[in-house]
Coordinates of N, CA and C in Angstrom, one line a residue:
M1 N 0.7 2.1 -52.0 CA 0.9 1.8 -50.7 C 0.4 2.0 -49.7
T2 N -0.9 1.0 -48.9 CA -1.8 2.0 -47.9 C -1.0 1.9 -46.8
R3 N -1.9 2.3 -45.6 CA -1.9 2.4 -44.5 C -2.1 1.4 -43.3
E4 N -2.9 0.3 -44.5 CA -3.8 -0.5 -43.8 C -3.0 -1.5 -42.5
A5 N -1.6 -1.9 -42.8 CA -0.7 -2.2 -42.0 C -1.0 -1.9 -40.6
P6 N -0.5 -0.4 -40.2 CA -0.2 0.1 -39.1 C -1.6 0.1 -38.3
E7 N -2.5 0.3 -39.3 CA -4.1 0.6 -38.4 C -4.1 -1.3 -38.2
S8 N -3.7 -2.1 -38.6 CA -4.1 -3.6 -38.3 C -3.4 -3.8 -37.3
G9 N -1.8 -3.7 -37.1 CA -0.8 -3.6 -35.8 C -1.9 -3.0 -34.5
E10 N -2.3 -2.0 -35.0 CA -3.0 -1.3 -33.4 C -4.3 -2.0 -33.5
E11 N -5.0 -2.4 -34.4 CA -6.0 -3.5 -34.2 C -6.0 -4.9 -33.2
G12 N -4.8 -4.7 -33.5 CA -4.1 -6.5 -32.7 C -3.9 -5.8 -31.7
K13 N -3.3 -4.9 -31.1 CA -2.8 -4.7 -30.0 C -3.8 -4.4 -28.9
V14 N -4.9 -3.4 -29.7 CA -6.1 -3.3 -28.5 C -6.7 -4.9 -28.7
G15 N -7.2 -5.6 -29.2 CA -7.7 -6.7 -29.2 C -6.9 -7.7 -28.3
G16 N -5.4 -7.6 -28.0 CA -4.9 -8.0 -27.5 C -5.1 -7.8 -25.9
I17 N -5.2 -6.1 -25.7 CA -5.6 -5.8 -24.4 C -6.4 -6.5 -24.3
Q18 N -7.9 -6.2 -24.9 CA -9.5 -6.9 -24.6 C -8.9 -8.3 -24.2
V19 N -8.9 -9.2 -24.4 CA -8.4 -10.4 -24.1 C -7.6 -10.8 -22.8
I20 N -6.7 -9.9 -22.9 CA -6.3 -9.6 -21.3 C -6.9 -9.4 -20.4
A21 N -8.3 -8.5 -20.5 CA -9.0 -7.8 -19.8 C -10.2 -8.8 -19.5
R22 N -10.4 -9.9 -20.7 CA -11.1 -10.6 -20.4 C -10.7 -11.5 -19.4
A23 N -9.8 -12.3 -20.0 CA -9.0 -13.2 -19.0 C -9.1 -12.5 -17.6
A24 N -8.7 -11.5 -17.4 CA -9.0 -11.3 -15.8 C -9.9 -11.2 -14.9
A25 N -11.0 -10.8 -16.2 CA -12.3 -10.8 -15.6 C -12.7 -12.3 -15.1
I26 N -12.3 -13.5 -15.9 CA -12.9 -14.6 -15.8 C -12.0 -15.3 -14.5
M27 N -10.9 -15.0 -14.0 CA -10.2 -15.3 -13.1 C -11.2 -15.2 -11.9
R28 N -11.1 -13.3 -11.9 CA -11.3 -12.7 -11.0 C -12.5 -13.3 -10.5
T29 N -13.6 -14.0 -11.6 CA -15.1 -14.9 -10.8 C -15.1 -16.1 -10.4
L30 N -13.8 -16.8 -10.7 CA -13.4 -17.9 -10.3 C -12.9 -18.0 -9.0
G31 N -12.2 -16.6 -8.7 CA -11.6 -16.3 -7.7 C -12.5 -16.0 -6.5
E32 N -13.9 -15.7 -7.2 CA -15.2 -15.4 -6.1 C -15.9 -16.5 -5.6
H33 N -15.8 -17.9 -6.6 CA -16.0 -18.5 -6.5 C -15.3 -19.9 -6.4
P34 N -14.8 -20.6 -5.5 CA -13.7 -21.4 -5.2 C -14.6 -22.8 -5.3
Q35 N -15.9 -23.1 -5.3 CA -16.4 -24.3 -5.5 C -16.4 -24.6 -6.9
G36 N -16.0 -23.5 -7.6 CA -16.2 -23.3 -9.1 C -17.6 -23.2 -9.7
L37 N -17.3 -22.8 -11.4 CA -19.0 -23.1 -11.9 C -18.4 -23.1 -13.2
S38 N -19.6 -23.6 -14.0 CA -19.8 -24.4 -15.3 C -19.6 -22.8 -16.5
L39 N -19.6 -23.5 -17.5 CA -19.2 -22.3 -18.3 C -19.7 -21.3 -18.7
A40 N -21.6 -21.9 -19.0 CA -22.5 -21.0 -18.7 C -22.5 -19.7 -17.7
A41 N -22.2 -20.4 -16.5 CA -22.2 -19.1 -15.4 C -20.9 -18.3 -15.4
I42 N -20.1 -18.3 -15.6 CA -18.8 -17.6 -15.8 C -19.2 -16.8 -17.1
A43 N -19.9 -17.4 -18.3 CA -20.1 -16.1 -18.8 C -21.2 -15.0 -18.7
Q44 N -22.4 -15.2 -18.2 CA -23.4 -14.7 -17.1 C -22.6 -13.9 -16.5
A45 N -21.7 -13.9 -15.7 CA -20.8 -13.2 -14.5 C -20.2 -12.2 -15.4
V46 N -19.3 -12.5 -16.1 CA -18.7 -11.6 -16.9 C -19.2 -11.1 -17.8
K47 N -20.3 -11.1 -18.4 CA -21.4 -11.3 -19.6 C -20.4 -11.0 -21.0
L48 N -20.2 -12.1 -21.2 CA -19.4 -12.4 -22.6 C -19.8 -13.4 -23.2
P49 N -20.4 -13.7 -24.3 CA -20.7 -15.1 -25.1 C -19.9 -16.0 -24.7
R50 N -20.9 -17.4 -24.2 CA -20.4 -18.4 -24.1 C -19.0 -18.9 -24.8
S51 N -19.2 -19.1 -26.2 CA -18.1 -19.5 -26.9 C -17.0 -18.5 -27.0
T52 N -17.2 -17.4 -26.2 CA -15.5 -16.5 -26.1 C -15.0 -17.1 -24.5
V53 N -16.1 -17.1 -23.8 CA -15.4 -17.5 -22.5 C -15.2 -19.3 -22.8
Q54 N -15.6 -19.6 -23.5 CA -14.6 -21.2 -23.6 C -13.3 -21.2 -24.2
R55 N -13.6 -20.2 -25.1 CA -12.3 -19.8 -25.6 C -10.5 -19.8 -24.4
I56 N -11.0 -18.5 -24.0 CA -10.2 -18.0 -23.4 C -10.2 -19.0 -22.1
V57 N -10.9 -19.8 -21.3 CA -10.8 -20.6 -20.4 C -10.0 -21.8 -20.9
C58 N -10.0 -22.1 -22.1 CA -9.0 -23.2 -22.4 C -7.6 -22.9 -22.8
A59 N -7.9 -21.6 -23.0 CA -6.2 -21.0 -23.3 C -5.9 -20.8 -21.7
L60 N -6.5 -20.4 -20.8 CA -5.9 -20.4 -19.2 C -5.9 -21.8 -18.9
E61 N -6.7 -22.7 -19.1 CA -6.3 -24.1 -18.9 C -5.1 -24.7 -19.3
A62 N -5.1 -24.3 -20.6 CA -3.1 -24.5 -21.0 C -2.2 -23.9 -20.0
E63 N -2.5 -23.5 -19.4 CA -1.2 -22.6 -18.7 C -1.9 -22.7 -17.4
Y64 N -2.2 -23.9 -17.0 CA -2.8 -24.7 -15.5 C -3.4 -23.2 -14.4
L65 N -3.7 -22.0 -15.2 CA -4.2 -20.9 -14.7 C -5.7 -21.5 -13.9
V66 N -6.4 -22.1 -14.8 CA -7.7 -22.6 -14.8 C -7.4 -24.0 -15.1
E67 N -8.7 -24.8 -14.0 CA -8.4 -26.2 -14.0 C -10.3 -26.4 -14.3
A68 N -10.6 -28.0 -15.3 CA -11.7 -28.4 -15.1 C -12.0 -29.4 -14.0
M69 N -13.1 -29.3 -13.1 CA -13.4 -30.1 -12.3 C -13.8 -31.3 -12.2
G70 N -13.5 -32.1 -13.6 CA -14.1 -33.4 -13.8 C -15.2 -34.1 -14.3
P71 N -15.6 -34.9 -14.0 CA -16.7 -35.6 -14.7 C -18.0 -34.6 -14.6
S72 N -17.9 -33.8 -12.8 CA -19.1 -33.0 -12.7 C -19.2 -31.7 -13.5
G73 N -18.1 -31.3 -14.2 CA -17.9 -30.2 -15.1 C -17.6 -28.6 -14.4
G74 N -17.6 -27.8 -14.9 CA -17.5 -26.6 -14.0 C -16.0 -26.6 -14.3
F75 N -15.5 -25.1 -13.9 CA -14.1 -24.9 -13.8 C -13.3 -23.9 -12.5
R76 N -12.7 -24.0 -12.0 CA -12.3 -23.1 -11.0 C -10.8 -23.0 -11.0
L77 N -9.8 -22.3 -10.5 CA -8.7 -21.7 -10.5 C -7.4 -22.7 -10.3
G78 N -6.5 -22.9 -11.1 CA -5.9 -23.4 -11.4 C -4.1 -23.5 -10.6
V79 N -3.5 -24.6 -10.3 CA -2.3 -24.3 -9.8 C -1.8 -23.4 -9.7
A80 N -1.5 -22.9 -10.9 CA -0.5 -22.1 -11.0 C -1.0 -20.5 -10.5
V81 N -2.0 -20.2 -10.0 CA -2.7 -19.8 -9.7 C -1.6 -19.1 -8.0
G82 N -1.9 -20.5 -7.3 CA -1.2 -20.4 -6.4 C 0.1 -20.5 -6.2
Q83 N 0.7 -21.1 -7.2 CA 2.0 -20.7 -7.3 C 2.5 -19.3 -7.6
L84 N 1.8 -18.3 -8.6 CA 2.5 -17.1 -9.1 C 2.2 -16.4 -7.1
V85 N 0.8 -16.6 -6.4 CA 0.9 -15.9 -5.4 C 1.8 -16.5 -4.7
Y86 N 2.1 -17.5 -4.1 CA 3.2 -17.5 -3.2 C 5.0 -17.4 -3.6
Q87 N 5.0 -17.0 -5.3 CA 6.0 -16.4 -5.5 C 6.4 -15.0 -5.0
T88 N 5.3 -14.3 -5.6 CA 4.8 -12.8 -4.9 C 5.2 -12.6 -3.7
Q89 N 4.5 -13.3 -2.8 CA 4.4 -13.3 -1.7 C 5.4 -13.9 -0.5
T90 N 6.3 -14.6 -1.5 CA 7.3 -15.7 -0.7 C 8.3 -15.2 0.3
D91 N 8.5 -13.5 0.9 CA 9.0 -13.3 2.1 C 8.2 -12.8 3.1
I92 N 6.8 -12.5 3.1 CA 5.6 -13.0 4.3 C 5.6 -14.3 4.5
I93 N 5.0 -15.1 3.5 CA 5.0 -16.2 3.5 C 6.2 -17.2 4.4
S94 N 7.3 -17.4 4.1 CA 8.2 -18.0 4.6 C 8.7 -17.7 5.7
L95 N 8.0 -16.3 6.0 CA 8.4 -15.7 7.8 C 7.6 -16.6 8.2
V96 N 6.1 -16.6 8.2 CA 5.2 -16.3 8.9 C 5.1 -18.1 8.8
R97 N 5.1 -18.6 7.9 CA 4.7 -20.0 7.7 C 5.0 -21.2 8.7
P98 N 5.9 -21.3 9.2 CA 6.4 -22.2 10.7 C 5.4 -21.8 12.0
Y99 N 4.8 -20.1 11.8 CA 3.8 -19.9 13.0 C 2.6 -20.6 12.7
L100 N 1.9 -20.2 11.4 CA 1.2 -20.8 11.2 C 0.7 -22.5 11.5
E101 N 1.8 -23.1 10.9 CA 2.5 -24.9 11.3 C 1.9 -25.0 12.7
C102 N 2.7 -24.0 13.7 CA 2.3 -24.7 15.0 C 1.3 -23.9 15.6
L103 N 0.3 -23.0 14.9 CA -1.0 -22.4 15.1 C -1.8 -23.9 15.3
S104 N -1.7 -24.3 13.9 CA -2.8 -25.2 13.2 C -2.7 -26.4 13.9
N105 N -1.2 -26.8 14.8 CA -1.2 -28.0 14.9 C -1.6 -28.0 16.6
W106 N -1.4 -27.0 16.8 CA -1.7 -26.5 18.3 C -3.4 -26.5 18.4
L107 N -4.0 -25.9 17.6 CA -5.8 -26.4 17.6 C -6.8 -27.4 16.8
Q108 N -5.6 -28.1 15.8 CA -6.1 -28.9 15.2 C -7.1 -28.3 14.2
E109 N -6.7 -27.2 13.7 CA -7.5 -26.6 12.6 C -6.8 -26.0 12.0
S110 N -7.7 -25.5 10.2 CA -7.4 -24.7 8.9 C -7.0 -23.6 9.7
V111 N -5.9 -23.2 9.1 CA -5.4 -21.6 9.6 C -5.2 -20.9 8.3
S112 N -5.3 -19.6 7.9 CA -4.4 -18.9 6.4 C -4.0 -17.7 6.8
L113 N -3.0 -17.1 5.7 CA -2.8 -15.7 5.8 C -3.4 -15.0 4.7
S114 N -4.2 -13.7 4.9 CA -4.9 -13.2 3.8 C -4.2 -11.8 3.7
K115 N -4.3 -11.0 2.7 CA -3.9 -9.6 2.7 C -5.6 -9.0 2.0
Q116 N -5.6 -7.8 2.2 CA -6.3 -7.0 1.9 C -5.8 -6.9 0.0
A117 N -7.4 -6.8 -0.6 CA -7.6 -6.5 -2.3 C -8.7 -6.1 -2.7
G118 N -8.5 -4.8 -2.3 CA -9.6 -4.0 -2.5 C -10.8 -4.0 -1.8
E119 N -11.6 -4.4 -2.0 CA -12.7 -4.8 -1.0 C -13.0 -6.1 -0.5
K120 N -12.2 -7.2 -0.7 CA -12.1 -8.4 -0.4 C -10.6 -8.3 -0.1
I121 N -10.6 -9.9 0.7 CA -9.3 -10.2 0.8 C -8.8 -11.5 0.0
Q122 N -7.6 -11.9 0.2 CA -6.9 -13.2 -0.8 C -6.1 -14.1 0.2
V123 N -6.7 -15.3 0.0 CA -5.8 -15.8 1.1 C -4.3 -16.5 0.4
I124 N -3.2 -16.1 0.9 CA -2.3 -16.1 0.1 C -1.1 -17.4 0.6
D125 N -1.7 -18.0 1.6 CA -1.1 -18.7 2.7 C -2.2 -19.9 3.1
R126 N -1.7 -21.0 3.5 CA -2.9 -21.4 4.5 C -2.2 -22.8 4.7
I127 N -2.6 -23.6 6.2 CA -2.4 -25.1 6.8 C -3.8 -25.7 7.1
V128 N -3.8 -27.2 6.0 CA -5.1 -27.2 6.4 C -5.0 -28.5 7.4
A129 N -6.0 -28.8 8.5 CA -6.2 -29.4 9.8 C -6.1 -30.3 9.3
E130 N -5.3 -31.9 9.6 CA -5.4 -33.2 9.5 C -6.3 -33.9 10.5
R131 N -7.9 -33.5 9.9 CA -8.6 -34.1 10.8 C -10.1 -34.3 10.0
D132 N -10.8 -35.0 10.4 CA -11.9 -35.5 9.6 C -12.7 -34.7 9.0
L133 N -13.1 -33.4 10.0 CA -14.1 -32.8 9.4 C -13.1 -31.5 9.7
R134 N -13.1 -30.7 8.6 CA -12.2 -29.9 8.7 C -12.3 -29.0 7.4
V135 N -12.0 -27.6 7.5 CA -12.4 -26.8 6.1 C -10.9 -26.3 5.4
V136 N -11.3 -26.7 3.8 CA -10.4 -26.9 3.1 C -10.5 -25.5 2.3
F137 N -9.5 -24.9 1.6 CA -9.3 -23.8 1.5 C -8.4 -23.2 -0.1
P138 N -8.4 -23.0 -1.2 CA -7.1 -23.1 -2.2 C -6.7 -21.6 -1.4
I139 N -5.5 -21.6 -2.3 CA -4.6 -20.5 -1.9 C -4.7 -19.7 -3.3
G140 N -4.9 -18.5 -3.0 CA -5.4 -17.8 -3.9 C -6.9 -17.1 -4.1
V141 N -7.8 -17.9 -3.2 CA -9.3 -17.3 -3.2 C -9.7 -16.1 -2.5
F142 N -10.4 -15.5 -3.0 CA -10.7 -14.1 -2.8 C -12.0 -14.2 -2.2
A143 N -12.5 -13.8 -0.6 CA -13.7 -13.4 0.1 C -13.7 -12.2 0.3
P144 N -15.3 -11.6 0.5 CA -15.7 -10.3 1.0 C -15.0 -9.8 2.1
M145 N -14.5 -8.5 2.0 CA -13.9 -8.5 3.6 C -15.0 -8.2 4.5
H146 N -15.9 -8.1 4.2 CA -17.0 -7.1 5.3 C -17.9 -8.9 5.8
S147 N -17.6 -9.9 5.4 CA -18.0 -10.9 5.8 C -17.1 -12.0 6.3
T148 N -16.1 -11.2 6.4 CA -14.7 -12.6 7.1 C -14.2 -11.7 8.0
S149 N -13.9 -12.8 9.1 CA -13.5 -12.3 9.6 C -12.0 -11.7 9.4
A150 N -11.3 -12.2 8.8 CA -9.8 -11.7 8.2 C -10.1 -10.4 7.7
G151 N -11.2 -10.0 7.2 CA -11.4 -9.0 6.3 C -11.7 -7.8 7.2
K152 N -12.7 -8.5 8.6 CA -12.7 -7.1 9.0 C -11.8 -6.6 10.2
V153 N -11.0 -7.7 10.2 CA -9.3 -7.0 11.4 C -9.0 -5.7 10.4
L154 N -9.0 -6.4 9.5 CA -7.9 -5.2 8.4 C -9.1 -4.2 8.0
L155 N -10.5 -4.0 8.2 CA -10.7 -3.0 7.5 C -11.0 -2.1 9.2
A156 N -10.6 -2.9 10.4 CA -10.5 -2.2 11.7 C -9.3 -1.4 11.7
G157 N -8.3 -1.4 10.7 CA -7.4 -0.5 10.8 C -7.7 0.5 9.9
L158 N -8.9 0.9 9.6 CA -9.2 1.8 8.7 C -10.5 2.9 9.9
D159 N -10.4 3.5 9.4 CA -11.5 4.5 10.1 C -12.4 4.5 9.4
D160 N -13.9 4.5 9.9 CA -15.1 4.9 9.9 C -15.6 5.6 7.9
A161 N -15.1 6.2 8.1 CA -15.1 6.8 6.7 C -14.5 6.6 5.5
A162 N -13.3 5.8 6.2 CA -12.3 5.2 4.9 C -13.5 3.7 4.4
V163 N -13.8 3.0 5.7 CA -14.5 1.9 5.4 C -16.0 1.6 4.6
R164 N -16.7 3.2 4.9 CA -17.7 3.7 4.0 C -17.2 4.0 2.2
D165 N -16.4 4.4 2.4 CA -15.7 4.9 1.0 C -15.3 3.5 0.2
L166 N -14.5 2.7 1.0 CA -14.4 1.2 0.5 C -15.3 0.2 0.1
L167 N -16.7 0.0 0.5 CA -17.4 -1.1 0.9 C -18.7 -0.4 0.0
P168 N -19.2 -1.2 -0.2 CA -20.7 -0.9 -1.0 C -21.8 -0.6 0.0
D169 N -22.9 -0.1 -0.5 CA -24.0 0.1 0.6 C -25.6 -0.2 0.1
P170 N -26.1 -0.9 0.2 CA -26.3 -1.9 1.2 C -24.6 -2.9 1.1
L171 N -24.7 -3.5 1.7 CA -23.7 -4.4 2.1 C -24.1 -5.6 1.4
P172 N -23.3 -6.7 0.6 CA -24.1 -8.1 -0.3 C -24.1 -9.1 1.3
Q173 N -25.7 -9.3 0.9 CA -26.1 -10.7 2.1 C -25.7 -12.1 1.8
M174 N -24.0 -12.2 2.2 CA -23.8 -13.8 1.8 C -24.7 -14.9 2.4
T175 N -24.7 -14.6 3.7 CA -26.0 -15.5 4.2 C -26.4 -14.6 5.5
R176 N -27.7 -15.3 5.8 CA -28.3 -14.5 7.1 C -27.7 -14.5 7.9
N177 N -26.4 -14.4 8.1 CA -25.9 -14.2 8.9 C -25.0 -12.7 9.2
T178 N -24.6 -12.4 7.7 CA -23.7 -11.1 7.5 C -24.0 -9.7 8.0
R179 N -23.8 -9.3 8.0 CA -23.9 -7.7 9.2 C -24.2 -6.9 7.9
D180 N -25.2 -5.9 8.4 CA -25.6 -4.9 7.4 C -24.2 -3.9 8.0
L181 N -24.2 -2.6 7.5 CA -23.1 -1.6 7.5 C -23.2 -1.1 8.9
P182 N -24.2 -0.4 9.6 CA -24.3 0.0 10.8 C -23.9 -1.1 11.7
A183 N -24.1 -2.3 11.3 CA -23.7 -3.1 12.4 C -22.4 -3.6 12.3
L184 N -21.6 -3.9 11.2 CA -20.3 -4.1 10.6 C -19.5 -2.6 11.4
L185 N -19.9 -1.5 11.2 CA -19.2 -0.4 12.0 C -19.4 -0.3 13.4
A186 N -20.1 -1.0 14.1 CA -20.0 -1.1 15.2 C -18.9 -2.2 15.9
E187 N -19.2 -3.4 15.4 CA -18.3 -4.8 15.4 C -16.7 -4.0 15.3
L188 N -16.6 -3.3 14.0 CA -15.5 -2.7 13.8 C -14.8 -1.8 15.2
A189 N -15.4 -1.1 15.3 CA -14.9 -0.4 16.6 C -15.0 -1.2 18.0
E190 N -15.3 -2.7 18.2 CA -14.8 -3.5 19.0 C -13.6 -4.2 18.8
I191 N -13.5 -4.2 17.6 CA -12.0 -4.9 17.1 C -10.8 -4.1 17.4
R192 N -11.1 -2.8 16.9 CA -9.7 -1.9 17.2 C -9.5 -1.8 18.6
E193 N -10.4 -2.5 19.6 CA -10.4 -2.3 21.4 C -9.8 -3.4 21.5
T194 N -10.4 -4.8 21.2 CA -10.0 -6.0 21.3 C -9.1 -6.7 20.4
G195 N -8.7 -5.7 19.0 CA -7.4 -6.8 18.1 C -8.1 -8.5 18.1
F196 N -9.7 -8.8 18.0 CA -9.7 -10.3 17.9 C -11.2 -9.9 17.1
T197 N -11.4 -10.7 16.1 CA -12.9 -11.0 15.9 C -13.4 -12.4 15.8
F198 N -14.3 -12.4 15.0 CA -15.2 -14.0 14.9 C -16.3 -13.9 14.4
D199 N -16.3 -14.8 13.0 CA -17.5 -14.6 12.6 C -18.1 -16.1 12.7
H200 N -19.3 -16.4 12.7 CA -20.3 -17.5 13.0 C -20.8 -17.6 11.9
G201 N -20.5 -18.2 10.3 CA -21.4 -18.2 9.2 C -21.5 -17.2 8.9
E202 N -21.0 -16.2 8.4 CA -21.2 -14.6 7.9 C -21.0 -15.0 6.5
C203 N -20.1 -15.5 6.2 CA -19.7 -15.5 4.9 C -19.9 -16.7 3.6
S204 N -19.9 -17.7 4.6 CA -20.3 -19.2 4.0 C -21.3 -20.0 5.5
E205 N -22.6 -20.7 4.8 CA -23.4 -21.7 5.7 C -22.4 -22.4 5.9
G206 N -22.4 -22.6 7.7 CA -20.9 -23.8 7.9 C -19.8 -23.8 8.7
I207 N -19.3 -22.6 7.6 CA -18.0 -22.3 8.1 C -17.6 -21.1 8.9
S208 N -16.8 -21.2 10.0 CA -17.1 -19.8 10.8 C -15.3 -19.6 11.0
G209 N -14.6 -18.6 11.7 CA -13.0 -18.2 12.1 C -13.3 -17.1 12.4
G210 N -12.0 -17.1 13.1 CA -11.8 -15.8 14.2 C -10.6 -15.6 13.8
S211 N -10.0 -14.5 13.7 CA -8.6 -13.8 13.3 C -8.1 -12.4 14.2
V212 N -7.0 -12.3 14.0 CA -6.7 -11.1 14.3 C -5.1 -10.6 13.4
S213 N -5.1 -9.1 13.3 CA -4.1 -8.4 12.3 C -3.0 -8.9 12.9
L214 N -2.1 -8.6 11.2 CA -0.6 -8.9 11.5 C 0.1 -8.1 11.0
D215 N 0.6 -6.6 11.8 CA 1.7 -6.0 11.1 C 3.3 -6.2 11.5
T216 N 3.5 -5.9 9.9 CA 5.1 -6.7 9.6 C 5.7 -5.2 8.9
Y217 N 7.0 -5.4 8.3 CA 7.8 -4.2 7.9 C 7.3 -4.8 6.4
L218 N 6.7 -5.8 6.1 CA 6.3 -6.1 4.5 C 4.6 -5.7 4.3
G219 N 4.3 -5.0 5.5 CA 2.8 -4.8 5.8 C 2.0 -5.4 6.7
R220 N 0.4 -5.2 6.0 CA -0.3 -5.5 7.1 C -1.2 -6.9 6.6
Y221 N -1.0 -7.8 7.3 CA -1.9 -8.9 6.9 C -2.7 -9.5 7.7
A222 N -3.8 -10.9 7.7 CA -4.8 -10.8 8.9 C -4.0 -12.7 8.8
I223 N -4.1 -12.8 10.0 CA -4.0 -14.4 10.5 C -5.3 -15.1 10.8
S224 N -6.1 -16.4 10.5 CA -7.4 -16.7 10.3 C -7.1 -18.0 10.9
V225 N -7.9 -18.6 11.8 CA -8.4 -20.2 12.0 C -9.7 -19.9 11.6
V226 N -10.0 -21.0 10.7 CA -11.5 -21.3 10.0 C -11.7 -22.5 10.8
L227 N -13.0 -23.0 11.0 CA -13.1 -24.3 11.2 C -14.8 -24.4 10.9
P228 N -15.1 -25.7 11.1 CA -16.9 -26.0 10.9 C -17.4 -24.8 11.9
T229 N -18.7 -24.7 12.0 CA -19.8 -23.6 12.6 C -20.1 -25.0 13.7
A230 N -20.3 -25.9 13.5 CA -20.4 -27.1 14.3 C -20.1 -26.7 16.0
R231 N -18.6 -27.0 15.6 CA -17.8 -26.7 16.6 C -17.4 -25.0 16.9
A232 N -17.3 -24.8 16.6 CA -16.8 -22.9 17.0 C -17.6 -22.6 17.8
A233 N -18.8 -22.7 18.3 CA -18.9 -21.5 19.4 C -18.2 -22.0 20.9
R234 N -18.0 -23.3 20.9 CA -16.9 -23.7 22.5 C -15.6 -23.2 22.2
R235 N -15.3 -22.8 20.5 CA -13.8 -22.8 20.9 C -13.0 -21.1 20.6
V236 N -14.2 -20.6 20.9 CA -14.0 -18.7 20.5 C -12.8 -18.7 21.1
E237 N -13.2 -19.0 22.4 CA -12.3 -18.2 23.6 C -10.4 -19.1 23.4
A238 N -10.3 -19.9 23.3 CA -8.8 -20.9 22.9 C -8.6 -20.0 21.5
I239 N -8.9 -19.9 20.4 CA -8.8 -19.6 19.5 C -8.3 -17.9 19.3
R240 N -9.3 -17.5 20.6 CA -8.7 -16.2 20.5 C -7.1 -15.8 21.4
E241 N -6.9 -16.6 22.3 CA -5.7 -16.9 23.2 C -4.5 -17.5 22.2
A242 N -5.1 -18.1 21.3 CA -3.7 -18.6 20.2 C -3.6 -17.7 19.5
L243 N -4.2 -17.3 18.9 CA -4.1 -16.1 17.9 C -3.2 -15.1 17.8
L244 N -3.8 -14.6 19.6 CA -3.3 -13.6 20.1 C -1.9 -13.7 20.4
A245 N -1.8 -15.0 20.9 CA 0.0 -15.5 21.2 C 0.8 -15.1 20.1
C246 N -0.2 -16.3 18.7 CA 0.8 -16.2 17.7 C 1.1 -14.7 17.0
K247 N 0.1 -14.0 17.4 CA 0.7 -12.7 16.3 C 1.8 -12.2 17.7
R248 N 1.7 -11.7 18.8 CA 3.0 -11.2 19.5 C 3.9 -12.1 19.1
D249 N 4.3 -13.5 19.4 CA 5.4 -14.1 18.7 C 5.7 -13.6 17.6
I250 N 5.1 -13.2 16.2 CA 5.1 -13.0 14.8 C 5.6 -11.5 15.3
E251 N 5.2 -10.7 15.7 CA 5.4 -8.8 15.8 C 6.8 -9.0 16.7
R252 N 6.9 -10.1 17.7 CA 7.9 -9.6 18.4 C 9.4 -9.8 17.4
A253 N 9.1 -11.0 16.8 CA 10.6 -11.4 16.2 C 10.1 -12.1 14.7
I254 N 9.4 -11.2 14.1 CA 10.0 -11.7 12.5 C 10.6 -12.4 12.0
G255 N 10.2 -13.7 11.5 CA 11.7 -14.4 11.2 C 12.4 -15.0 11.3
G256 N 11.8 -15.3 13.0 CA 12.0 -16.4 13.4 C 10.9 -18.0 13.4
T257 N 11.7 -19.1 14.0 CA 10.6 -20.3 13.8 C 10.4 -20.9 15.1
A258 N 11.1 -19.5 16.1 CA 10.2 -20.7 17.3 C 8.7 -20.2 18.0
C259 N 8.0 -21.4 18.4 CA 6.6 -20.9 18.9 C 6.1 -21.3 20.2
R260 N 6.8 -20.0 20.8 CA 6.4 -20.3 22.4 C 5.3 -20.9 23.1
R261 N 5.3 -21.8 23.8 CA 3.6 -21.7 24.5 C 3.9 -22.3 25.9

């Protein structure tokens, strides 16, 4: 009688853990690229053979965790990811959603609810504006904290030392408008005074947004208004006022559905 069976079992366990880790790496990569990626691009990002990536992506696709983008090719996160996020965050989402709907209707712009996920923010709910030129983004998407208004209002809750520990230096330049670390720290000092910030195409060209933080008994979140940069400049003050009013309403009576104007 040999001891090969226990060794095989252990090898299988290690192999299973490795597959899960690789699948998680693929999903994180797709979360960072909501526009989708080809199999070759995914393989390059996660540093795995294309054949390995294809097998894992096919398995994830079968569970609706990844979806094909159609004739153009490529893959993105699937609808099941949004469902999982919604289920795990259902309390805060159910409490805040009426306010998000009211905010979106008031401004006629897309709005989102985000939380910190490491050095990134994750969108856990959103309302897409009903108008011709609008910004559409999926639930579950990740974005860098340093180049988004949502990320910056959450970073402002930390001291400068904690921000330096959290973020890489130099900061990745997402667009030509992305701030470097000294400029970011200066902006965070302003946010701590005003409670509001706005980014003009710092994460994605042509997309801007304003945000406030939301402190609740369920944790700290960010509420954002996201809109095309083309009409952002003339709307900053209206967005600031609407966001701060929404923040006051939620923090004063979280769980209510009234939206006072």
